[in-house]
Amino acid sequence: MNMEIVKINPLMKVTVLTGAGISAESGIKTFRDGDGLWENHKVEQVATPEAFEINPELVWDFYKQRYQASVNAIPNQGHYALVKLEKALGSNFKLITQNVDGLHHRAGSRNILDMHGNVERCFCTKCRKHFKLSDIDMNVRLPLCSDCHGLLRPDIVWFGEIPYHLDAIERLILNSNIFIVIGTSGTVYPAAGFVMTAKYKGAVTIGINLEKPHNIDYFDHFYVGKAGDLLPELIKQWL
Ligand code: OAD
């Protein structure tokens, strides 16, 4: 592990990947901490296309709760520190997030790729039209499309589905000078593999997490702790 402090200049291309850990201090539960159950469900039981086919009511109930939790949460110092970094770097800063809670958007980050979707949106399984959850009747157990009456589903990338923006993400990773990973356990692919590719392509890789993740070997610099505590100070040092 390299102990030198990284210096970022505005010409460097910086890509950040975030996971559930960055939203933990906003009160959003992570996936794999604690007993491995998520609101008493195994993640796979509510986050697969098969689960939605078998029991769409359960899956919708679950994501309506996630939506309420996200809407009620507020961004924390970790989210705001990344907004500061983006302000310093402009379009050389890109943020890839696995989180669906929308907190980076609400904090004010702009260059965001929501690779796993967004809990504030849904789309029609028949005609693919997208809707905001705030625009549909949430009291209906199974919301239907106002255009074609097809069943709506949460705009979440479930297990077995292909994440969004993979082409753009690949280009970013191949061209990054610095690749920073925050608050993710490094267990869900393809995101867990991004740091390896970035490192092999010559980026300086930096990790921040409450505990050591599975892919720790690919980090040049690693900081153990809470993102909301560490990020504001680290970003001051990097800039
Ligand atoms: P995980 O729950 O797997 O990992 C969260 C990581 O954040 C853990 O390693 C924690 O130790 C760490 N952590 C907790 N609090 C933290 C804090 N305050 N600061 C820094 N780190 C902290 O969540 P993800 O890695 O994001 O996919 O999970 C990846 C994907 O698995 C999710 O996007 C989700 C899930 O299935 C979908 O829903 C499609």
PDB file of N, CA, C and O in Angstrom, residues 5-6 8 13 29 47 52 57 63 69 76 90 93 106 128 159 163 173 175 178-179 183 202 210-211 224 232 235 239:
ATOM      1  N   ILE A   5       0.557  10.981  -0.104  1.00  0.00           N
ATOM      2  CA  ILE A   5      -0.726  11.648  -0.365  1.00  0.00           C
ATOM      3  C   ILE A   5      -0.841  11.933  -1.861  1.00  0.00           C
ATOM      4  O   ILE A   5       0.087  12.439  -2.484  1.00  0.00           O
ATOM      5  N   VAL A   6      -1.974  11.578  -2.430  1.00  0.00           N
ATOM      6  CA  VAL A   6      -2.223  11.817  -3.855  1.00  0.00           C
ATOM      7  C   VAL A   6      -2.480  13.312  -4.075  1.00  0.00           C
ATOM      8  O   VAL A   6      -3.106  13.954  -3.239  1.00  0.00           O
ATOM      9  N   ILE A   8      -4.275  15.849  -6.818  1.00  0.00           N
ATOM     10  CA  ILE A   8      -5.123  15.879  -8.011  1.00  0.00           C
ATOM     11  C   ILE A   8      -5.056  17.275  -8.621  1.00  0.00           C
ATOM     12  O   ILE A   8      -5.301  18.265  -7.916  1.00  0.00           O
ATOM     13  N   LYS A  13      -8.203  13.208 -15.068  1.00  0.00           N
ATOM     14  CA  LYS A  13      -9.538  12.619 -15.185  1.00  0.00           C
ATOM     15  C   LYS A  13      -9.779  11.726 -13.964  1.00  0.00           C
ATOM     16  O   LYS A  13      -9.024  10.773 -13.734  1.00  0.00           O
ATOM     17  N   LYS A  29     -30.060   1.806   4.723  1.00  0.00           N
ATOM     18  CA  LYS A  29     -29.391   0.554   5.083  1.00  0.00           C
ATOM     19  C   LYS A  29     -28.537   0.025   3.938  1.00  0.00           C
ATOM     20  O   LYS A  29     -28.941   0.114   2.774  1.00  0.00           O
ATOM     21  N   ALA A  47     -35.064  -8.754  -5.671  1.00  0.00           N
ATOM     22  CA  ALA A  47     -34.273  -8.012  -6.654  1.00  0.00           C
ATOM     23  C   ALA A  47     -33.884  -8.892  -7.833  1.00  0.00           C
ATOM     24  O   ALA A  47     -32.743  -8.870  -8.285  1.00  0.00           O
ATOM     25  N   PHE A  52     -40.132 -10.704  -9.432  1.00  0.00           N
ATOM     26  CA  PHE A  52     -41.198  -9.802  -9.872  1.00  0.00           C
ATOM     27  C   PHE A  52     -42.287 -10.568 -10.615  1.00  0.00           C
ATOM     28  O   PHE A  52     -43.472 -10.259 -10.491  1.00  0.00           O
ATOM     29  N   GLU A  57     -46.505  -7.971  -6.253  1.00  0.00           N
ATOM     30  CA  GLU A  57     -46.987  -7.137  -5.132  1.00  0.00           C
ATOM     31  C   GLU A  57     -45.895  -6.987  -4.080  1.00  0.00           C
ATOM     32  O   GLU A  57     -45.640  -5.890  -3.581  1.00  0.00           O
ATOM     33  N   TYR A  63     -40.105  -1.965  -2.860  1.00  0.00           N
ATOM     34  CA  TYR A  63     -39.491  -0.770  -3.468  1.00  0.00           C
ATOM     35  C   TYR A  63     -40.236   0.518  -3.109  1.00  0.00           C
ATOM     36  O   TYR A  63     -39.632   1.585  -3.092  1.00  0.00           O
ATOM     37  N   ALA A  69     -37.960   5.631   2.073  1.00  0.00           N
ATOM     38  CA  ALA A  69     -36.725   5.806   2.865  1.00  0.00           C
ATOM     39  C   ALA A  69     -35.778   6.773   2.148  1.00  0.00           C
ATOM     40  O   ALA A  69     -35.155   7.635   2.788  1.00  0.00           O
ATOM     41  N   ASN A  76     -25.341  13.377   3.019  1.00  0.00           N
ATOM     42  CA  ASN A  76     -24.419  13.603   4.138  1.00  0.00           C
ATOM     43  C   ASN A  76     -23.099  14.210   3.643  1.00  0.00           C
ATOM     44  O   ASN A  76     -22.947  14.485   2.446  1.00  0.00           O
ATOM     45  N   GLY A  90     -14.661  19.990 -12.756  1.00  0.00           N
ATOM     46  CA  GLY A  90     -15.581  20.174 -13.882  1.00  0.00           C
ATOM     47  C   GLY A  90     -15.849  18.863 -14.596  1.00  0.00           C
ATOM     48  O   GLY A  90     -16.059  17.823 -13.949  1.00  0.00           O
ATOM     49  N   PHE A  93     -14.461  15.226 -13.921  1.00  0.00           N
ATOM     50  CA  PHE A  93     -14.965  14.405 -12.817  1.00  0.00           C
ATOM     51  C   PHE A  93     -16.176  13.610 -13.286  1.00  0.00           C
ATOM     52  O   PHE A  93     -17.103  14.169 -13.882  1.00  0.00           O
ATOM     53  N   ARG A 106     -29.391  14.739  -5.303  1.00  0.00           N
ATOM     54  CA  ARG A 106     -29.938  15.770  -4.421  1.00  0.00           C
ATOM     55  C   ARG A 106     -28.850  16.593  -3.738  1.00  0.00           C
ATOM     56  O   ARG A 106     -29.054  17.746  -3.385  1.00  0.00           O
ATOM     57  N   ARG A 128     -42.409   0.282 -22.271  1.00  0.00           N
ATOM     58  CA  ARG A 128     -41.136   0.834 -21.782  1.00  0.00           C
ATOM     59  C   ARG A 128     -41.200   2.318 -21.413  1.00  0.00           C
ATOM     60  O   ARG A 128     -40.162   2.918 -21.156  1.00  0.00           O
ATOM     61  N   PHE A 159     -30.684  -8.474 -10.178  1.00  0.00           N
ATOM     62  CA  PHE A 159     -29.712  -9.548 -10.432  1.00  0.00           C
ATOM     63  C   PHE A 159     -30.117 -10.285 -11.705  1.00  0.00           C
ATOM     64  O   PHE A 159     -31.298 -10.582 -11.902  1.00  0.00           O
ATOM     65  N   PRO A 163     -26.381  -3.994 -16.171  1.00  0.00           N
ATOM     66  CA  PRO A 163     -26.356  -2.620 -15.650  1.00  0.00           C
ATOM     67  C   PRO A 163     -26.406  -1.584 -16.774  1.00  0.00           C
ATOM     68  O   PRO A 163     -26.027  -1.867 -17.910  1.00  0.00           O
ATOM     69  N   ILE A 173     -13.355   4.249 -17.395  1.00  0.00           N
ATOM     70  CA  ILE A 173     -12.353   3.508 -16.626  1.00  0.00           C
ATOM     71  C   ILE A 173     -11.033   3.446 -17.394  1.00  0.00           C
ATOM     72  O   ILE A 173      -9.964   3.627 -16.826  1.00  0.00           O
ATOM     73  N   ASN A 175      -9.849   5.548 -19.356  1.00  0.00           N
ATOM     74  CA  ASN A 175      -9.208   6.862 -19.508  1.00  0.00           C
ATOM     75  C   ASN A 175      -8.990   7.597 -18.186  1.00  0.00           C
ATOM     76  O   ASN A 175      -8.650   8.775 -18.198  1.00  0.00           O
ATOM     77  N   ILE A 178      -7.207   8.832 -12.067  1.00  0.00           N
ATOM     78  CA  ILE A 178      -7.452   8.455 -10.667  1.00  0.00           C
ATOM     79  C   ILE A 178      -8.801   7.747 -10.607  1.00  0.00           C
ATOM     80  O   ILE A 178      -9.787   8.236 -11.175  1.00  0.00           O
ATOM     81  N   PHE A 179      -8.837   6.618  -9.911  1.00  0.00           N
ATOM     82  CA  PHE A 179     -10.095   5.880  -9.764  1.00  0.00           C
ATOM     83  C   PHE A 179     -10.350   5.671  -8.272  1.00  0.00           C
ATOM     84  O   PHE A 179      -9.545   5.046  -7.579  1.00  0.00           O
ATOM     85  N   GLY A 183     -17.341   3.009  -0.248  1.00  0.00           N
ATOM     86  CA  GLY A 183     -18.517   2.405   0.380  1.00  0.00           C
ATOM     87  C   GLY A 183     -19.150   1.262  -0.372  1.00  0.00           C
ATOM     88  O   GLY A 183     -20.372   1.175  -0.454  1.00  0.00           O
ATOM     89  N   GLY A 202      -3.464   1.741 -15.635  1.00  0.00           N
ATOM     90  CA  GLY A 202      -2.519   2.769 -15.190  1.00  0.00           C
ATOM     91  C   GLY A 202      -3.067   3.827 -14.266  1.00  0.00           C
ATOM     92  O   GLY A 202      -2.347   4.762 -13.903  1.00  0.00           O
ATOM     93  N   LEU A 210     -15.668   1.218   5.281  1.00  0.00           N
ATOM     94  CA  LEU A 210     -15.693   0.950   6.713  1.00  0.00           C
ATOM     95  C   LEU A 210     -14.899  -0.302   7.061  1.00  0.00           C
ATOM     96  O   LEU A 210     -14.390  -0.449   8.167  1.00  0.00           O
ATOM     97  N   GLU A 211     -14.833  -1.228   6.125  1.00  0.00           N
ATOM     98  CA  GLU A 211     -14.034  -2.438   6.336  1.00  0.00           C
ATOM     99  C   GLU A 211     -13.347  -2.791   5.026  1.00  0.00           C
ATOM    100  O   GLU A 211     -13.699  -2.246   3.975  1.00  0.00           O
ATOM    101  N   VAL A 224      -9.582   3.097   5.861  1.00  0.00           N
ATOM    102  CA  VAL A 224     -10.671   2.416   6.563  1.00  0.00           C
ATOM    103  C   VAL A 224     -11.381   3.424   7.463  1.00  0.00           C
ATOM    104  O   VAL A 224     -10.741   4.082   8.292  1.00  0.00           O
ATOM    105  N   PRO A 232     -14.304  14.494   3.343  1.00  0.00           N
ATOM    106  CA  PRO A 232     -14.067  15.944   3.312  1.00  0.00           C
ATOM    107  C   PRO A 232     -12.590  16.278   3.540  1.00  0.00           C
ATOM    108  O   PRO A 232     -12.013  17.106   2.838  1.00  0.00           O
ATOM    109  N   ILE A 235     -10.323  15.006   0.498  1.00  0.00           N
ATOM    110  CA  ILE A 235     -10.475  15.839  -0.710  1.00  0.00           C
ATOM    111  C   ILE A 235      -9.716  17.152  -0.544  1.00  0.00           C
ATOM    112  O   ILE A 235      -9.068  17.629  -1.474  1.00  0.00           O
ATOM    113  N   LEU A 239      -6.690  18.093  -3.204  1.00  0.00           N
ATOM    114  CA  LEU A 239      -6.740  19.305  -4.037  1.00  0.00           C
ATOM    115  C   LEU A 239      -5.642  20.271  -3.607  1.00  0.00           C
ATOM    116  O   LEU A 239      -5.533  21.357  -4.016  1.00  0.00           O
TER     117      LEU A 239
END
